Amino acid sequence: MKAMIIDGYGQVPMRLENMPTPEIGDDEVLAEIHAASINPIDFKIRDGQVKLLVKYNMPLILGNDFSGVVAKVGAKVTRFKVGDEIYGRPRKSKIGTFAEYIAIHEDDIAFKPKNISFEEAASIPLVGLTAYQALTDILQLQKEQKIFIQAGAGGVGTFAIQLAKLMGATVATTASKAGANLVTSLGADKIIDYKSEKFEEILKNYDAVFDTLGGETLEKSFKVLRSGGKIVSVSGLPNARFGRENGFGFFKTLLFAIASNKLTKLEKKHKVHYSFLFMKPSGEQLRIIANYIEEGNIKPIIDRVYPFEDAQKALEFAELGRAKGKVIVKIR
């Protein structure tokens, strides 16, 4: 099969190469990939930023979510058959969706929403699961609560705004003037122009923050929360709590504690609860998300679609941070 690979960590371009079609286990399906999406985790994996959490062997096929068709099923697979249209996010040890095929556990996929295209479906799994796990599992967002969602016009932000509104929350977000119309159309109640306004001076007593940017932006986000509020980040640093809850062992948990010391101090200072999210694949949650989409409550937002041979260009464009919604690679 054809696949986009890297040969090592660092700022290295992907290249198109012939690779063996993966063998499937008893609980896996072989998926014929029709489309995949670009996500920030792709750059982070390429650059070696997640080596402490997951280390990959080279050469490595990048890509973390997809849509496609079941081409083959393992002996113990019960929920899917050849020809089913699916979408999914492979577990972190089995990534590789910038390819013509992938072997994926049946627990990590769901039937593709019937009312959208393969390209639209490919835009959903990673951002959908990330937003769902942040807002429901960690923040436990309630009706009429106020949530601040960073970077509302981005891939995760566009989904998270729609989900938060579906859950009955009031949503504030940051966007440029170019992205303001988009986030308004998705239901955002308050829009802050990050180029000319300081969100930490405008927002007060919020119940929850969903951070997708990390760094100083994350640190400033603590200021907008009420006492007892919650903040979850996908771009911040893992803390000791994350290490303990995910079984990383004493040494890595200690490293997390040291690295996140500043965030822990902010957590105590503002009397809030900070969590780091390293999203987990879930076919069950993808089935819930598919229902939201088929019912018309959430719609995919796509900036542009690139052909397979231009996957490197797609990665470079997404890395600029200017995309409004998702960047898609069309495999078939």
mmCIF file of C-alpha atoms in Angstrom:
data_model
loop_
_atom_site.group_PDB
_atom_site.id
_atom_site.type_symbol
_atom_site.label_atom_id
_atom_site.label_comp_id
_atom_site.label_asym_id
_atom_site.label_seq_id
_atom_site.Cartn_x
_atom_site.Cartn_y
_atom_site.Cartn_z
ATOM 1 C CA MET A 1 0.000 0.000 0.000
ATOM 2 C CA LYS A 2 0.985 3.645 -0.363
ATOM 3 C CA ALA A 3 1.648 5.578 2.833
ATOM 4 C CA MET A 4 3.086 8.877 4.014
ATOM 5 C CA ILE A 5 6.016 8.178 6.336
ATOM 6 C CA ILE A 6 8.733 9.884 8.322
ATOM 7 C CA ASP A 7 12.136 8.285 8.949
ATOM 8 C CA GLY A 8 12.920 10.001 12.259
ATOM 9 C CA TYR A 9 11.861 12.618 14.770
ATOM 10 C CA GLY A 10 12.284 16.312 13.975
ATOM 11 C CA GLN A 11 11.215 18.849 11.378
ATOM 12 C CA VAL A 12 11.330 16.258 8.608
ATOM 13 C CA PRO A 13 8.908 16.186 5.668
ATOM 14 C CA MET A 14 6.703 13.185 5.055
ATOM 15 C CA ARG A 15 7.366 11.175 1.922
ATOM 16 C CA LEU A 16 5.160 8.835 -0.084
ATOM 17 C CA GLU A 17 6.393 5.259 0.115
ATOM 18 C CA ASN A 18 5.226 1.711 -0.570
ATOM 19 C CA MET A 19 4.667 -0.109 2.732
ATOM 20 C CA PRO A 20 3.312 -3.565 3.623
ATOM 21 C CA THR A 21 -0.463 -3.693 4.014
ATOM 22 C CA PRO A 22 -1.017 -4.315 7.741
ATOM 23 C CA GLU A 23 -2.019 -7.724 9.061
ATOM 24 C CA ILE A 24 -5.074 -7.754 11.324
ATOM 25 C CA GLY A 25 -5.586 -9.401 14.689
ATOM 26 C CA ASP A 26 -8.691 -11.348 15.716
ATOM 27 C CA ASP A 27 -10.322 -8.216 17.210
ATOM 28 C CA GLU A 28 -9.353 -5.874 14.365
ATOM 29 C CA VAL A 29 -10.668 -4.828 10.987
ATOM 30 C CA LEU A 30 -8.664 -3.810 7.953
ATOM 31 C CA ALA A 31 -10.010 -0.423 6.950
ATOM 32 C CA GLU A 32 -9.683 0.900 3.408
ATOM 33 C CA ILE A 33 -9.076 4.582 4.148
ATOM 34 C CA HIS A 34 -10.969 7.132 2.078
ATOM 35 C CA ALA A 35 -9.970 10.291 3.953
ATOM 36 C CA ALA A 36 -7.903 11.361 6.963
ATOM 37 C CA SER A 37 -7.528 14.652 8.811
ATOM 38 C CA ILE A 38 -4.579 16.705 10.013
ATOM 39 C CA ASN A 39 -4.338 17.311 13.756
ATOM 40 C CA PRO A 40 -1.794 19.147 15.959
ATOM 41 C CA ILE A 41 -0.854 15.798 17.497
ATOM 42 C CA ASP A 42 0.667 14.904 14.108
ATOM 43 C CA PHE A 43 3.236 17.723 14.414
ATOM 44 C CA LYS A 44 3.885 16.862 18.056
ATOM 45 C CA ILE A 45 4.520 13.195 17.277
ATOM 46 C CA ARG A 46 6.772 14.130 14.334
ATOM 47 C CA ASP A 47 8.801 16.508 16.500
ATOM 48 C CA GLY A 48 9.186 13.993 19.328
ATOM 49 C CA GLN A 49 7.160 16.086 21.784
ATOM 50 C CA VAL A 50 5.154 13.120 23.070
ATOM 51 C CA LYS A 51 8.045 10.655 23.433
ATOM 52 C CA LEU A 52 7.616 10.682 27.197
ATOM 53 C CA LEU A 53 4.027 9.484 26.741
ATOM 54 C CA VAL A 54 4.373 7.294 23.623
ATOM 55 C CA LYS A 55 7.523 6.323 21.724
ATOM 56 C CA TYR A 56 7.302 5.167 18.105
ATOM 57 C CA ASN A 57 9.517 3.013 15.935
ATOM 58 C CA MET A 58 10.684 4.384 12.602
ATOM 59 C CA PRO A 59 9.778 4.568 9.786
ATOM 60 C CA LEU A 60 6.434 5.840 11.046
ATOM 61 C CA ILE A 61 3.171 6.427 9.220
ATOM 62 C CA LEU A 62 1.576 9.569 10.669
ATOM 63 C CA GLY A 63 -2.163 10.224 10.898
ATOM 64 C CA ASN A 64 -4.568 9.915 13.837
ATOM 65 C CA ASP A 65 -8.110 9.664 12.468
ATOM 66 C CA PHE A 66 -9.933 8.592 9.318
ATOM 67 C CA SER A 67 -13.066 7.490 7.522
ATOM 68 C CA GLY A 68 -13.314 4.545 5.186
ATOM 69 C CA VAL A 69 -14.759 1.125 4.430
ATOM 70 C CA VAL A 70 -14.195 -2.238 6.117
ATOM 71 C CA ALA A 71 -12.104 -4.392 3.760
ATOM 72 C CA LYS A 72 -11.534 -7.399 6.049
ATOM 73 C CA VAL A 73 -12.579 -8.495 9.539
ATOM 74 C CA GLY A 74 -10.782 -10.506 12.217
ATOM 75 C CA ALA A 75 -12.107 -13.811 13.535
ATOM 76 C CA LYS A 76 -13.575 -12.310 16.733
ATOM 77 C CA VAL A 77 -15.054 -9.130 15.227
ATOM 78 C CA THR A 78 -18.816 -9.044 15.856
ATOM 79 C CA ARG A 79 -20.035 -5.499 15.164
ATOM 80 C CA PHE A 80 -18.751 -4.895 11.624
ATOM 81 C CA LYS A 81 -18.690 -6.640 8.271
ATOM 82 C CA VAL A 82 -16.908 -6.119 4.952
ATOM 83 C CA GLY A 83 -18.345 -3.092 3.161
ATOM 84 C CA ASP A 84 -19.431 -1.147 6.249
ATOM 85 C CA GLU A 85 -18.700 2.573 6.124
ATOM 86 C CA ILE A 86 -16.818 3.543 9.287
ATOM 87 C CA TYR A 87 -14.851 6.284 10.983
ATOM 88 C CA GLY A 88 -12.427 6.140 13.860
ATOM 89 C CA ARG A 89 -9.388 7.140 15.849
ATOM 90 C CA PRO A 90 -6.788 4.353 16.284
ATOM 91 C CA ARG A 91 -5.181 3.776 19.669
ATOM 92 C CA LYS A 92 -1.899 5.596 20.133
ATOM 93 C CA SER A 93 0.242 2.512 19.563
ATOM 94 C CA LYS A 94 -1.446 1.835 16.196
ATOM 95 C CA ILE A 95 -1.602 5.223 14.451
ATOM 96 C CA GLY A 96 -1.046 5.584 10.704
ATOM 97 C CA THR A 97 -4.052 6.951 8.823
ATOM 98 C CA PHE A 98 -2.053 8.739 6.100
ATOM 99 C CA ALA A 99 -2.143 5.473 4.194
ATOM 100 C CA GLU A 100 -4.392 3.389 1.965
ATOM 101 C CA TYR A 101 -5.146 0.877 4.756
ATOM 102 C CA ILE A 102 -4.978 0.569 8.524
ATOM 103 C CA ALA A 103 -5.539 -2.290 10.979
ATOM 104 C CA ILE A 104 -7.740 -1.001 13.786
ATOM 105 C CA HIS A 105 -9.461 -2.552 16.816
ATOM 106 C CA GLU A 106 -13.223 -2.797 16.445
ATOM 107 C CA ASP A 107 -13.630 -0.944 19.776
ATOM 108 C CA ASP A 108 -12.007 2.139 18.201
ATOM 109 C CA ILE A 109 -14.424 2.601 15.283
ATOM 110 C CA ALA A 110 -18.092 3.357 14.673
ATOM 111 C CA PHE A 111 -20.407 3.514 11.690
ATOM 112 C CA LYS A 112 -19.874 6.707 9.707
ATOM 113 C CA PRO A 113 -22.699 9.224 10.122
ATOM 114 C CA LYS A 114 -25.050 8.567 7.191
ATOM 115 C CA ASN A 115 -25.689 12.195 6.283
ATOM 116 C CA ILE A 116 -22.100 13.341 5.658
ATOM 117 C CA SER A 117 -19.317 12.582 3.180
ATOM 118 C CA PHE A 118 -16.161 10.578 3.850
ATOM 119 C CA GLU A 119 -14.182 13.826 3.911
ATOM 120 C CA GLU A 120 -16.544 15.350 6.482
ATOM 121 C CA ALA A 121 -16.516 12.153 8.555
ATOM 122 C CA ALA A 122 -12.713 12.112 8.604
ATOM 123 C CA SER A 123 -12.744 15.569 10.197
ATOM 124 C CA ILE A 124 -14.567 14.343 13.286
ATOM 125 C CA PRO A 125 -12.980 11.487 15.298
ATOM 126 C CA LEU A 126 -10.011 13.152 16.998
ATOM 127 C CA VAL A 127 -11.559 16.580 17.579
ATOM 128 C CA GLY A 128 -14.926 15.052 18.446
ATOM 129 C CA LEU A 129 -13.503 12.657 21.026
ATOM 130 C CA THR A 130 -11.215 15.344 22.425
ATOM 131 C CA ALA A 131 -14.069 17.796 22.928
ATOM 132 C CA TYR A 132 -16.446 15.132 24.218
ATOM 133 C CA GLN A 133 -13.992 13.802 26.801
ATOM 134 C CA ALA A 134 -13.003 17.317 27.866
ATOM 135 C CA LEU A 135 -16.537 18.648 28.286
ATOM 136 C CA THR A 136 -18.352 15.545 29.563
ATOM 137 C CA ASP A 137 -15.787 13.298 31.249
ATOM 138 C CA ILE A 138 -13.500 15.913 32.843
ATOM 139 C CA LEU A 139 -15.316 19.251 33.066
ATOM 140 C CA GLN A 140 -18.719 17.570 33.515
ATOM 141 C CA LEU A 141 -20.276 20.670 32.009
ATOM 142 C CA GLN A 142 -23.797 21.436 33.193
ATOM 143 C CA LYS A 143 -26.690 23.343 31.668
ATOM 144 C CA GLU A 144 -26.409 27.131 32.150
ATOM 145 C CA GLN A 145 -22.755 26.963 33.188
ATOM 146 C CA LYS A 146 -20.278 29.315 31.528
ATOM 147 C CA ILE A 147 -17.336 27.877 29.586
ATOM 148 C CA PHE A 148 -14.412 29.579 27.894
ATOM 149 C CA ILE A 149 -13.153 27.675 24.827
ATOM 150 C CA GLN A 150 -9.838 28.798 23.391
ATOM 151 C CA ALA A 151 -9.345 29.150 19.604
ATOM 152 C CA GLY A 152 -12.970 28.701 18.640
ATOM 153 C CA ALA A 153 -12.379 28.670 14.873
ATOM 154 C CA GLY A 154 -9.860 25.810 15.051
ATOM 155 C CA GLY A 155 -10.590 22.139 14.542
ATOM 156 C CA VAL A 156 -11.237 21.289 18.195
ATOM 157 C CA GLY A 157 -12.827 24.657 18.915
ATOM 158 C CA THR A 158 -15.473 24.439 16.191
ATOM 159 C CA PHE A 159 -16.630 21.078 17.525
ATOM 160 C CA ALA A 160 -16.391 22.054 21.207
ATOM 161 C CA ILE A 161 -18.526 25.177 20.744
ATOM 162 C CA GLN A 162 -21.296 23.138 19.137
ATOM 163 C CA LEU A 163 -21.130 20.453 21.826
ATOM 164 C CA ALA A 164 -21.149 23.003 24.671
ATOM 165 C CA LYS A 165 -24.216 24.715 23.200
ATOM 166 C CA LEU A 166 -25.899 21.325 22.807
ATOM 167 C CA MET A 167 -25.225 20.774 26.523
ATOM 168 C CA GLY A 168 -26.932 24.086 27.342
ATOM 169 C CA ALA A 169 -23.857 26.108 28.337
ATOM 170 C CA THR A 170 -22.974 29.746 27.690
ATOM 171 C CA VAL A 171 -19.843 29.886 25.517
ATOM 172 C CA ALA A 172 -17.102 32.493 25.260
ATOM 173 C CA THR A 173 -14.286 32.002 22.779
ATOM 174 C CA THR A 174 -11.356 33.715 21.107
ATOM 175 C CA ALA A 175 -11.206 34.298 17.361
ATOM 176 C CA SER A 176 -9.795 36.696 14.826
ATOM 177 C CA LYS A 177 -12.085 39.018 12.889
ATOM 178 C CA ALA A 178 -11.863 36.521 10.026
ATOM 179 C CA GLY A 179 -13.127 33.723 12.282
ATOM 180 C CA ALA A 180 -15.788 35.703 14.149
ATOM 181 C CA ASN A 181 -18.626 34.937 11.730
ATOM 182 C CA LEU A 182 -17.854 31.231 11.848
ATOM 183 C CA VAL A 183 -17.874 30.938 15.661
ATOM 184 C CA THR A 184 -21.032 33.078 15.809
ATOM 185 C CA SER A 185 -22.744 30.702 13.389
ATOM 186 C CA LEU A 186 -21.781 27.801 15.659
ATOM 187 C CA GLY A 187 -23.462 29.432 18.653
ATOM 188 C CA ALA A 188 -20.707 31.255 20.552
ATOM 189 C CA ASP A 189 -22.251 33.820 22.906
ATOM 190 C CA LYS A 190 -19.202 36.018 23.493
ATOM 191 C CA ILE A 191 -16.317 36.463 21.059
ATOM 192 C CA ILE A 192 -12.999 37.994 22.040
ATOM 193 C CA ASP A 193 -10.670 39.266 19.315
ATOM 194 C CA TYR A 194 -7.379 37.783 20.492
ATOM 195 C CA LYS A 195 -5.417 40.267 18.393
ATOM 196 C CA SER A 196 -6.780 43.370 20.125
ATOM 197 C CA GLU A 197 -8.390 42.183 23.383
ATOM 198 C CA LYS A 198 -7.171 40.348 26.488
ATOM 199 C CA PHE A 199 -9.569 37.598 27.463
ATOM 200 C CA GLU A 200 -8.186 37.423 31.014
ATOM 201 C CA GLU A 201 -9.295 41.031 31.590
ATOM 202 C CA ILE A 202 -12.756 40.533 30.091
ATOM 203 C CA LEU A 203 -13.985 37.168 31.396
ATOM 204 C CA LYS A 204 -14.724 36.612 35.090
ATOM 205 C CA ASN A 205 -16.232 33.849 37.249
ATOM 206 C CA TYR A 206 -16.441 31.203 34.551
ATOM 207 C CA ASP A 207 -17.213 27.631 35.563
ATOM 208 C CA ALA A 208 -14.918 25.952 33.062
ATOM 209 C CA VAL A 209 -12.081 26.519 30.602
ATOM 210 C CA PHE A 210 -11.136 24.286 27.680
ATOM 211 C CA ASP A 211 -7.578 25.179 26.650
ATOM 212 C CA THR A 212 -6.145 24.071 23.309
ATOM 213 C CA LEU A 213 -3.125 26.385 23.145
ATOM 214 C CA GLY A 214 -1.027 25.832 26.272
ATOM 215 C CA GLY A 215 1.858 28.088 27.358
ATOM 216 C CA GLU A 216 1.122 31.609 28.580
ATOM 217 C CA THR A 217 -2.422 31.419 27.221
ATOM 218 C CA LEU A 218 -3.148 28.490 29.522
ATOM 219 C CA GLU A 219 -1.587 30.268 32.500
ATOM 220 C CA LYS A 220 -3.722 33.364 31.909
ATOM 221 C CA SER A 221 -6.831 31.189 31.648
ATOM 222 C CA PHE A 222 -6.735 30.406 35.374
ATOM 223 C CA LYS A 223 -7.732 34.038 36.016
ATOM 224 C CA VAL A 224 -11.137 33.710 34.369
ATOM 225 C CA LEU A 225 -12.362 30.873 36.605
ATOM 226 C CA ARG A 226 -14.496 31.117 39.720
ATOM 227 C CA SER A 227 -13.266 29.423 42.886
ATOM 228 C CA GLY A 228 -13.905 25.696 42.419
ATOM 229 C CA GLY A 229 -13.902 25.995 38.625
ATOM 230 C CA LYS A 230 -12.268 23.480 36.314
ATOM 231 C CA ILE A 231 -9.721 23.833 33.534
ATOM 232 C CA VAL A 232 -8.697 21.128 31.087
ATOM 233 C CA SER A 233 -5.897 21.418 28.541
ATOM 234 C CA VAL A 234 -4.789 19.306 25.590
ATOM 235 C CA SER A 235 -1.705 21.469 25.015
ATOM 236 C CA GLY A 236 -0.499 22.105 28.556
ATOM 237 C CA LEU A 237 1.751 19.872 30.629
ATOM 238 C CA PRO A 238 0.733 16.564 32.224
ATOM 239 C CA ASN A 239 0.688 16.832 36.022
ATOM 240 C CA ALA A 240 1.254 14.278 38.769
ATOM 241 C CA ARG A 241 -2.471 13.525 38.959
ATOM 242 C CA PHE A 242 -2.450 12.568 35.282
ATOM 243 C CA GLY A 243 0.572 10.321 35.848
ATOM 244 C CA ARG A 244 -1.052 8.506 38.763
ATOM 245 C CA GLU A 245 -4.452 8.099 37.098
ATOM 246 C CA ASN A 246 -2.894 6.688 33.926
ATOM 247 C CA GLY A 247 -0.408 4.348 35.585
ATOM 248 C CA PHE A 248 2.816 5.981 34.352
ATOM 249 C CA GLY A 249 4.803 4.823 37.382
ATOM 250 C CA PHE A 250 6.763 6.721 40.004
ATOM 251 C CA PHE A 251 9.569 8.146 37.838
ATOM 252 C CA LYS A 252 7.428 9.568 35.009
ATOM 253 C CA THR A 253 4.846 10.834 37.493
ATOM 254 C CA LEU A 254 7.633 12.648 39.343
ATOM 255 C CA LEU A 255 8.808 14.197 36.069
ATOM 256 C CA PHE A 256 5.259 15.342 35.339
ATOM 257 C CA ALA A 257 5.031 16.881 38.821
ATOM 258 C CA ILE A 258 8.274 18.815 38.357
ATOM 259 C CA ALA A 259 7.421 19.997 34.828
ATOM 260 C CA SER A 260 3.920 21.150 35.807
ATOM 261 C CA ASN A 261 4.916 22.816 39.091
ATOM 262 C CA LYS A 262 3.909 26.279 37.847
ATOM 263 C CA LEU A 263 0.455 25.035 36.856
ATOM 264 C CA THR A 264 0.024 23.319 40.230
ATOM 265 C CA LYS A 265 0.825 26.604 41.975
ATOM 266 C CA LEU A 266 -1.749 28.417 39.812
ATOM 267 C CA GLU A 267 -4.260 25.689 40.599
ATOM 268 C CA LYS A 268 -3.812 26.273 44.348
ATOM 269 C CA LYS A 269 -3.668 30.070 44.054
ATOM 270 C CA HIS A 270 -6.980 30.311 42.199
ATOM 271 C CA LYS A 271 -8.589 27.365 44.059
ATOM 272 C CA VAL A 272 -9.472 25.545 40.841
ATOM 273 C CA HIS A 273 -8.937 22.067 39.395
ATOM 274 C CA TYR A 274 -6.484 21.553 36.495
ATOM 275 C CA SER A 275 -6.490 18.454 34.287
ATOM 276 C CA PHE A 276 -4.386 17.409 31.315
ATOM 277 C CA LEU A 277 -6.236 15.439 28.622
ATOM 278 C CA PHE A 278 -4.527 12.851 26.440
ATOM 279 C CA MET A 279 -7.579 11.695 24.556
ATOM 280 C CA LYS A 280 -8.464 7.988 24.392
ATOM 281 C CA PRO A 281 -10.045 6.261 21.379
ATOM 282 C CA SER A 282 -13.650 5.192 21.902
ATOM 283 C CA GLY A 283 -16.004 3.667 19.370
ATOM 284 C CA GLU A 284 -18.799 4.004 21.924
ATOM 285 C CA GLN A 285 -18.359 7.776 22.125
ATOM 286 C CA LEU A 286 -18.053 7.990 18.332
ATOM 287 C CA ARG A 287 -21.478 6.350 18.110
ATOM 288 C CA ILE A 288 -22.891 9.086 20.363
ATOM 289 C CA ILE A 289 -21.218 11.757 18.228
ATOM 290 C CA ALA A 290 -22.591 10.153 15.046
ATOM 291 C CA ASN A 291 -26.094 10.482 16.488
ATOM 292 C CA TYR A 292 -25.511 14.185 17.194
ATOM 293 C CA ILE A 293 -24.429 14.677 13.576
ATOM 294 C CA GLU A 294 -27.286 12.656 12.063
ATOM 295 C CA GLU A 295 -29.771 14.614 14.186
ATOM 296 C CA GLY A 296 -28.326 17.877 12.835
ATOM 297 C CA ASN A 297 -27.045 19.116 16.211
ATOM 298 C CA ILE A 298 -23.374 19.180 15.185
ATOM 299 C CA LYS A 299 -21.915 19.778 11.743
ATOM 300 C CA PRO A 300 -18.370 19.161 10.483
ATOM 301 C CA ILE A 301 -16.343 22.273 9.637
ATOM 302 C CA ILE A 302 -13.716 21.851 6.892
ATOM 303 C CA ASP A 303 -11.280 24.495 5.686
ATOM 304 C CA ARG A 304 -9.843 22.617 2.692
ATOM 305 C CA VAL A 305 -9.154 19.194 1.212
ATOM 306 C CA TYR A 306 -5.820 18.053 -0.244
ATOM 307 C CA PRO A 307 -5.126 15.038 -2.467
ATOM 308 C CA PHE A 308 -3.116 12.199 -0.909
ATOM 309 C CA GLU A 309 0.103 13.058 -2.718
ATOM 310 C CA ASP A 310 -0.059 16.568 -1.205
ATOM 311 C CA ALA A 311 -0.378 15.374 2.402
ATOM 312 C CA GLN A 312 2.866 17.150 3.313
ATOM 313 C CA LYS A 313 1.432 20.434 1.987
ATOM 314 C CA ALA A 314 -1.704 19.805 4.039
ATOM 315 C CA LEU A 315 0.423 19.300 7.158
ATOM 316 C CA GLU A 316 2.369 22.497 6.473
ATOM 317 C CA PHE A 317 -0.810 24.523 5.989
ATOM 318 C CA ALA A 318 -2.409 23.163 9.160
ATOM 319 C CA GLU A 319 0.761 23.922 11.101
ATOM 320 C CA LEU A 320 0.401 27.622 10.257
ATOM 321 C CA GLY A 321 -2.600 27.726 12.576
ATOM 322 C CA ARG A 322 -4.777 29.648 10.133
ATOM 323 C CA ALA A 323 -7.273 26.946 9.224
ATOM 324 C CA LYS A 324 -10.947 27.582 9.988
ATOM 325 C CA GLY A 325 -12.037 24.080 10.916
ATOM 326 C CA LYS A 326 -10.254 20.953 9.711
ATOM 327 C CA VAL A 327 -7.718 20.219 6.966
ATOM 328 C CA ILE A 328 -8.431 16.933 5.174
ATOM 329 C CA VAL A 329 -6.332 14.526 3.120
ATOM 330 C CA LYS A 330 -8.420 12.661 0.525
ATOM 331 C CA ILE A 331 -6.944 9.170 0.068
ATOM 332 C CA ARG A 332 -9.574 7.818 -2.373
#
